[in-house]
Amino acid sequence: MTGGATPQGHAGRGAGTRGRLLLVRHAKATPQQSPGPDHDRPLVDRGRRDAQRLGAYLEQSGEAARIGLVLCSTATRARGTLEGILPALPPEASVVLSSALYPASAIGVLQCLGTIVAAGGSVAVVAHNPGIEDLARLLSDSHGVPAERLAAGLPTCALVTLDVTGPWDDLRPASAAVTSVVTPGDLR
């Protein structure tokens, strides 16, 4: 894993080609009322199990093998979620921890995605609500059953997969198709 806020220099996807964006809301963490800074809230046991199940799902579905870059919030709960997913990722996948993703609005997450020069394969973002859910809705073309599931809201450790066209720095509203919404309840 590397630190920093800008995942520049990854080779691969260029203008006009299709890519896949995986948006992951961090897994269940200790309550906000817990002692200590919000940034440092760890996952609870259920959150760790859900993150591991999500990693297993990504591996079994073949989606993990296509991930070339993961952008992850520096918050403890996001990093804990990433730890559950990490064993499923290919060894060549790059991981960038970004303080810009904590806490980030949809526009903040979009700005982080806009710093990607190119990424080989799919890009995954592990971050927080409401930014993850709002970005999925913003990018969604709002068609089909997956988009309807997105409209119902995202629980912790949910995954929204979107197909996108064009360069990462040119993502626009309604420019992506929601191909799936997976929640921890789907994986139990």
PDB file of C-alpha atoms in Angstrom:
ATOM      1  CA  MET A   1       0.000   0.000   0.000  1.00  0.00           C
ATOM      2  CA  THR A   2       1.129   3.481  -0.665  1.00  0.00           C
ATOM      3  CA  GLY A   3       0.163   6.749   0.963  1.00  0.00           C
ATOM      4  CA  GLY A   4      -0.789   9.990  -0.656  1.00  0.00           C
ATOM      5  CA  ALA A   5      -3.791  11.525  -2.268  1.00  0.00           C
ATOM      6  CA  THR A   6      -3.175  11.337  -5.986  1.00  0.00           C
ATOM      7  CA  PRO A   7      -3.091   7.985  -7.786  1.00  0.00           C
ATOM      8  CA  GLN A   8      -1.344   9.308 -10.860  1.00  0.00           C
ATOM      9  CA  GLY A   9       0.824   7.301 -13.182  1.00  0.00           C
ATOM     10  CA  HIS A  10      -1.162   4.074 -13.460  1.00  0.00           C
ATOM     11  CA  ALA A  11      -1.050   2.656 -16.971  1.00  0.00           C
ATOM     12  CA  GLY A  12      -3.990   1.260 -18.885  1.00  0.00           C
ATOM     13  CA  ARG A  13      -7.456   2.650 -19.664  1.00  0.00           C
ATOM     14  CA  GLY A  14      -7.579   5.550 -22.054  1.00  0.00           C
ATOM     15  CA  ALA A  15     -10.218   7.815 -23.550  1.00  0.00           C
ATOM     16  CA  GLY A  16     -13.206   6.145 -25.122  1.00  0.00           C
ATOM     17  CA  THR A  17     -12.729   2.710 -23.588  1.00  0.00           C
ATOM     18  CA  ARG A  18     -15.005   1.009 -21.096  1.00  0.00           C
ATOM     19  CA  GLY A  19     -14.040   0.627 -17.478  1.00  0.00           C
ATOM     20  CA  ARG A  20     -15.632  -0.497 -14.285  1.00  0.00           C
ATOM     21  CA  LEU A  21     -15.971   1.469 -11.075  1.00  0.00           C
ATOM     22  CA  LEU A  22     -16.593  -0.377  -7.818  1.00  0.00           C
ATOM     23  CA  LEU A  23     -17.846   1.788  -4.959  1.00  0.00           C
ATOM     24  CA  VAL A  24     -17.624   0.204  -1.508  1.00  0.00           C
ATOM     25  CA  ARG A  25     -19.141   1.703   1.608  1.00  0.00           C
ATOM     26  CA  HIS A  26     -16.943   0.786   4.588  1.00  0.00           C
ATOM     27  CA  ALA A  27     -18.101  -2.095   6.774  1.00  0.00           C
ATOM     28  CA  LYS A  28     -19.874  -1.804  10.139  1.00  0.00           C
ATOM     29  CA  ALA A  29     -17.785   0.118  12.675  1.00  0.00           C
ATOM     30  CA  THR A  30     -18.048   1.026  16.339  1.00  0.00           C
ATOM     31  CA  PRO A  31     -20.746   3.637  17.005  1.00  0.00           C
ATOM     32  CA  GLN A  32     -19.982   7.317  16.489  1.00  0.00           C
ATOM     33  CA  GLN A  33     -20.476   7.876  20.213  1.00  0.00           C
ATOM     34  CA  SER A  34     -17.404   5.717  20.944  1.00  0.00           C
ATOM     35  CA  PRO A  35     -14.490   7.409  22.711  1.00  0.00           C
ATOM     36  CA  GLY A  36     -11.797   8.794  20.453  1.00  0.00           C
ATOM     37  CA  PRO A  37     -11.739  10.559  17.101  1.00  0.00           C
ATOM     38  CA  ASP A  38     -14.267   9.527  14.428  1.00  0.00           C
ATOM     39  CA  HIS A  39     -11.379   8.859  12.021  1.00  0.00           C
ATOM     40  CA  ASP A  40     -10.087   6.117  14.342  1.00  0.00           C
ATOM     41  CA  ARG A  41     -13.294   4.063  14.735  1.00  0.00           C
ATOM     42  CA  PRO A  42     -12.479   0.383  14.031  1.00  0.00           C
ATOM     43  CA  LEU A  43     -14.687  -2.291  12.524  1.00  0.00           C
ATOM     44  CA  VAL A  44     -16.808  -4.423  14.815  1.00  0.00           C
ATOM     45  CA  ASP A  45     -16.714  -8.229  14.430  1.00  0.00           C
ATOM     46  CA  ARG A  46     -19.682  -8.181  12.032  1.00  0.00           C
ATOM     47  CA  GLY A  47     -17.917  -5.552   9.929  1.00  0.00           C
ATOM     48  CA  ARG A  48     -14.768  -7.659   9.658  1.00  0.00           C
ATOM     49  CA  ARG A  49     -16.819 -10.724   8.651  1.00  0.00           C
ATOM     50  CA  ASP A  50     -18.791  -8.712   6.078  1.00  0.00           C
ATOM     51  CA  ALA A  51     -15.576  -7.321   4.562  1.00  0.00           C
ATOM     52  CA  GLN A  52     -14.141 -10.839   4.266  1.00  0.00           C
ATOM     53  CA  ARG A  53     -17.373 -12.057   2.646  1.00  0.00           C
ATOM     54  CA  LEU A  54     -17.224  -9.164   0.197  1.00  0.00           C
ATOM     55  CA  GLY A  55     -13.629 -10.103  -0.652  1.00  0.00           C
ATOM     56  CA  ALA A  56     -14.699 -13.710  -1.240  1.00  0.00           C
ATOM     57  CA  TYR A  57     -17.577 -12.509  -3.443  1.00  0.00           C
ATOM     58  CA  LEU A  58     -15.230 -10.316  -5.492  1.00  0.00           C
ATOM     59  CA  GLU A  59     -12.890 -13.266  -5.973  1.00  0.00           C
ATOM     60  CA  GLN A  60     -15.617 -15.810  -6.824  1.00  0.00           C
ATOM     61  CA  SER A  61     -17.324 -13.441  -9.264  1.00  0.00           C
ATOM     62  CA  GLY A  62     -14.030 -12.756 -11.061  1.00  0.00           C
ATOM     63  CA  GLU A  63     -14.386  -9.035 -10.366  1.00  0.00           C
ATOM     64  CA  ALA A  64     -11.336  -8.915  -8.064  1.00  0.00           C
ATOM     65  CA  ALA A  65      -9.014 -10.134 -10.829  1.00  0.00           C
ATOM     66  CA  ARG A  66      -9.920  -7.061 -12.915  1.00  0.00           C
ATOM     67  CA  ILE A  67      -9.145  -4.474 -10.216  1.00  0.00           C
ATOM     68  CA  GLY A  68      -6.038  -2.491 -11.076  1.00  0.00           C
ATOM     69  CA  LEU A  69      -6.375   0.329  -8.550  1.00  0.00           C
ATOM     70  CA  VAL A  70      -8.003   0.782  -5.153  1.00  0.00           C
ATOM     71  CA  LEU A  71      -8.493   4.229  -3.639  1.00  0.00           C
ATOM     72  CA  CYS A  72      -9.168   3.947   0.087  1.00  0.00           C
ATOM     73  CA  SER A  73      -9.962   6.481   2.786  1.00  0.00           C
ATOM     74  CA  THR A  74      -7.366   6.744   5.532  1.00  0.00           C
ATOM     75  CA  ALA A  75     -10.043   6.216   8.217  1.00  0.00           C
ATOM     76  CA  THR A  76      -9.494   3.074  10.297  1.00  0.00           C
ATOM     77  CA  ARG A  77     -12.876   1.581   9.335  1.00  0.00           C
ATOM     78  CA  ALA A  78     -12.208   2.005   5.610  1.00  0.00           C
ATOM     79  CA  ARG A  79      -8.734   0.486   5.944  1.00  0.00           C
ATOM     80  CA  GLY A  80     -10.273  -2.405   7.918  1.00  0.00           C
ATOM     81  CA  THR A  81     -12.740  -2.977   5.091  1.00  0.00           C
ATOM     82  CA  LEU A  82      -9.874  -2.969   2.607  1.00  0.00           C
ATOM     83  CA  GLU A  83      -8.055  -5.581   4.734  1.00  0.00           C
ATOM     84  CA  GLY A  84     -11.010  -7.934   4.237  1.00  0.00           C
ATOM     85  CA  ILE A  85     -10.959  -7.402   0.476  1.00  0.00           C
ATOM     86  CA  LEU A  86      -7.185  -7.285  -0.070  1.00  0.00           C
ATOM     87  CA  PRO A  87      -6.535 -11.071  -0.144  1.00  0.00           C
ATOM     88  CA  ALA A  88      -8.840 -11.353  -3.178  1.00  0.00           C
ATOM     89  CA  LEU A  89      -7.024  -8.688  -5.222  1.00  0.00           C
ATOM     90  CA  PRO A  90      -4.349  -9.485  -7.764  1.00  0.00           C
ATOM     91  CA  PRO A  91      -0.804  -8.793  -6.529  1.00  0.00           C
ATOM     92  CA  GLU A  92      -0.284  -6.135  -9.212  1.00  0.00           C
ATOM     93  CA  ALA A  93      -3.252  -4.044  -8.014  1.00  0.00           C
ATOM     94  CA  SER A  94      -2.181  -0.672  -6.653  1.00  0.00           C
ATOM     95  CA  VAL A  95      -3.637   0.619  -3.395  1.00  0.00           C
ATOM     96  CA  VAL A  96      -3.639   4.317  -2.591  1.00  0.00           C
ATOM     97  CA  LEU A  97      -4.695   5.577   0.827  1.00  0.00           C
ATOM     98  CA  SER A  98      -6.165   9.054   0.470  1.00  0.00           C
ATOM     99  CA  SER A  99      -7.049  11.463   3.259  1.00  0.00           C
ATOM    100  CA  ALA A 100      -9.138  13.317   0.646  1.00  0.00           C
ATOM    101  CA  LEU A 101     -11.673  10.464   0.884  1.00  0.00           C
ATOM    102  CA  TYR A 102     -12.341  11.115   4.599  1.00  0.00           C
ATOM    103  CA  PRO A 103     -15.032  12.244   4.774  1.00  0.00           C
ATOM    104  CA  ALA A 104     -15.749  13.017   1.169  1.00  0.00           C
ATOM    105  CA  SER A 105     -18.906  14.131  -0.548  1.00  0.00           C
ATOM    106  CA  ALA A 106     -19.827  12.694  -3.936  1.00  0.00           C
ATOM    107  CA  ILE A 107     -17.977  15.601  -5.546  1.00  0.00           C
ATOM    108  CA  GLY A 108     -14.933  14.937  -3.328  1.00  0.00           C
ATOM    109  CA  VAL A 109     -14.821  11.274  -4.395  1.00  0.00           C
ATOM    110  CA  LEU A 110     -15.307  12.355  -8.013  1.00  0.00           C
ATOM    111  CA  GLN A 111     -12.369  14.761  -7.675  1.00  0.00           C
ATOM    112  CA  CYS A 112     -10.182  11.905  -6.380  1.00  0.00           C
ATOM    113  CA  LEU A 113     -11.214   9.793  -9.370  1.00  0.00           C
ATOM    114  CA  GLY A 114     -10.377  12.742 -11.629  1.00  0.00           C
ATOM    115  CA  THR A 115      -6.724  12.575 -10.525  1.00  0.00           C
ATOM    116  CA  ILE A 116      -6.298   9.159 -12.130  1.00  0.00           C
ATOM    117  CA  VAL A 117      -4.218   9.502 -15.266  1.00  0.00           C
ATOM    118  CA  ALA A 118      -5.109   5.955 -16.305  1.00  0.00           C
ATOM    119  CA  ALA A 119      -5.767   2.711 -14.499  1.00  0.00           C
ATOM    120  CA  GLY A 120      -5.225  -0.788 -15.801  1.00  0.00           C
ATOM    121  CA  GLY A 121      -8.515  -2.557 -15.169  1.00  0.00           C
ATOM    122  CA  SER A 122     -11.295  -1.648 -12.801  1.00  0.00           C
ATOM    123  CA  VAL A 123     -11.019   1.000 -10.102  1.00  0.00           C
ATOM    124  CA  ALA A 124     -12.403   0.417  -6.612  1.00  0.00           C
ATOM    125  CA  VAL A 125     -13.090   3.119  -4.028  1.00  0.00           C
ATOM    126  CA  VAL A 126     -13.490   2.249  -0.337  1.00  0.00           C
ATOM    127  CA  ALA A 127     -14.936   5.214   1.507  1.00  0.00           C
ATOM    128  CA  HIS A 128     -17.897   6.628   3.420  1.00  0.00           C
ATOM    129  CA  ASN A 129     -21.524   7.566   3.155  1.00  0.00           C
ATOM    130  CA  PRO A 130     -23.143   9.746   2.113  1.00  0.00           C
ATOM    131  CA  GLY A 131     -20.381  10.296  -0.486  1.00  0.00           C
ATOM    132  CA  ILE A 132     -20.300   6.742  -1.883  1.00  0.00           C
ATOM    133  CA  GLU A 133     -24.079   6.429  -2.187  1.00  0.00           C
ATOM    134  CA  ASP A 134     -24.492   9.959  -3.537  1.00  0.00           C
ATOM    135  CA  LEU A 135     -21.778   9.394  -6.157  1.00  0.00           C
ATOM    136  CA  ALA A 136     -23.364   6.126  -7.280  1.00  0.00           C
ATOM    137  CA  ARG A 137     -26.689   7.917  -7.712  1.00  0.00           C
ATOM    138  CA  LEU A 138     -25.041  10.874  -9.453  1.00  0.00           C
ATOM    139  CA  LEU A 139     -23.249   8.685 -11.999  1.00  0.00           C
ATOM    140  CA  SER A 140     -26.127   6.238 -12.490  1.00  0.00           C
ATOM    141  CA  ASP A 141     -28.168   6.400 -15.649  1.00  0.00           C
ATOM    142  CA  SER A 142     -31.058   5.185 -13.410  1.00  0.00           C
ATOM    143  CA  HIS A 143     -32.123   2.198 -15.518  1.00  0.00           C
ATOM    144  CA  GLY A 144     -32.837  -1.379 -14.463  1.00  0.00           C
ATOM    145  CA  VAL A 145     -33.127  -3.399 -11.287  1.00  0.00           C
ATOM    146  CA  PRO A 146     -29.617  -2.596  -9.934  1.00  0.00           C
ATOM    147  CA  ALA A 147     -30.411   1.135 -10.102  1.00  0.00           C
ATOM    148  CA  GLU A 148     -33.692   0.465  -8.285  1.00  0.00           C
ATOM    149  CA  ARG A 149     -31.752  -1.360  -5.540  1.00  0.00           C
ATOM    150  CA  LEU A 150     -29.423   1.622  -5.275  1.00  0.00           C
ATOM    151  CA  ALA A 151     -32.421   3.883  -4.730  1.00  0.00           C
ATOM    152  CA  ALA A 152     -33.257   1.848  -1.600  1.00  0.00           C
ATOM    153  CA  GLY A 153     -30.013   2.990   0.064  1.00  0.00           C
ATOM    154  CA  LEU A 154     -26.691   1.356   0.893  1.00  0.00           C
ATOM    155  CA  PRO A 155     -26.001  -0.446   4.157  1.00  0.00           C
ATOM    156  CA  THR A 156     -22.450  -0.715   5.456  1.00  0.00           C
ATOM    157  CA  CYS A 157     -20.131  -2.902   3.338  1.00  0.00           C
ATOM    158  CA  ALA A 158     -22.348  -2.545   0.269  1.00  0.00           C
ATOM    159  CA  LEU A 159     -20.814  -2.658  -3.207  1.00  0.00           C
ATOM    160  CA  VAL A 160     -22.103  -0.747  -6.218  1.00  0.00           C
ATOM    161  CA  THR A 161     -20.586  -1.703  -9.578  1.00  0.00           C
ATOM    162  CA  LEU A 162     -20.877   0.735 -12.463  1.00  0.00           C
ATOM    163  CA  ASP A 163     -19.784   0.466 -16.085  1.00  0.00           C
ATOM    164  CA  VAL A 164     -18.289   3.748 -17.272  1.00  0.00           C
ATOM    165  CA  THR A 165     -17.119   5.073 -20.609  1.00  0.00           C
ATOM    166  CA  GLY A 166     -14.298   7.502 -21.236  1.00  0.00           C
ATOM    167  CA  PRO A 167     -11.443   8.761 -19.077  1.00  0.00           C
ATOM    168  CA  TRP A 168     -11.686   8.868 -15.291  1.00  0.00           C
ATOM    169  CA  ASP A 169     -11.279  12.638 -15.240  1.00  0.00           C
ATOM    170  CA  ASP A 170     -14.389  13.044 -17.404  1.00  0.00           C
ATOM    171  CA  LEU A 171     -16.997  11.209 -15.324  1.00  0.00           C
ATOM    172  CA  ARG A 172     -20.299  13.066 -15.508  1.00  0.00           C
ATOM    173  CA  PRO A 173     -23.800  12.717 -14.059  1.00  0.00           C
ATOM    174  CA  ALA A 174     -25.818   9.868 -15.576  1.00  0.00           C
ATOM    175  CA  SER A 175     -22.750   8.613 -17.478  1.00  0.00           C
ATOM    176  CA  ALA A 176     -22.577   5.111 -15.982  1.00  0.00           C
ATOM    177  CA  ALA A 177     -24.749   2.029 -15.846  1.00  0.00           C
ATOM    178  CA  VAL A 178     -25.244   0.355 -12.477  1.00  0.00           C
ATOM    179  CA  THR A 179     -24.559  -3.315 -13.176  1.00  0.00           C
ATOM    180  CA  SER A 180     -24.959  -4.608  -9.633  1.00  0.00           C
ATOM    181  CA  VAL A 181     -25.629  -3.672  -6.043  1.00  0.00           C
ATOM    182  CA  VAL A 182     -24.426  -6.231  -3.503  1.00  0.00           C
ATOM    183  CA  THR A 183     -25.151  -5.924   0.217  1.00  0.00           C
ATOM    184  CA  PRO A 184     -23.902  -8.026   3.141  1.00  0.00           C
ATOM    185  CA  GLY A 185     -27.359  -9.587   3.347  1.00  0.00           C
ATOM    186  CA  ASP A 186     -26.859 -10.967  -0.176  1.00  0.00           C
ATOM    187  CA  LEU A 187     -23.665 -12.703   0.938  1.00  0.00           C
ATOM    188  CA  ARG A 188     -24.840 -14.366   4.164  1.00  0.00           C
TER     189      ARG A 188
END
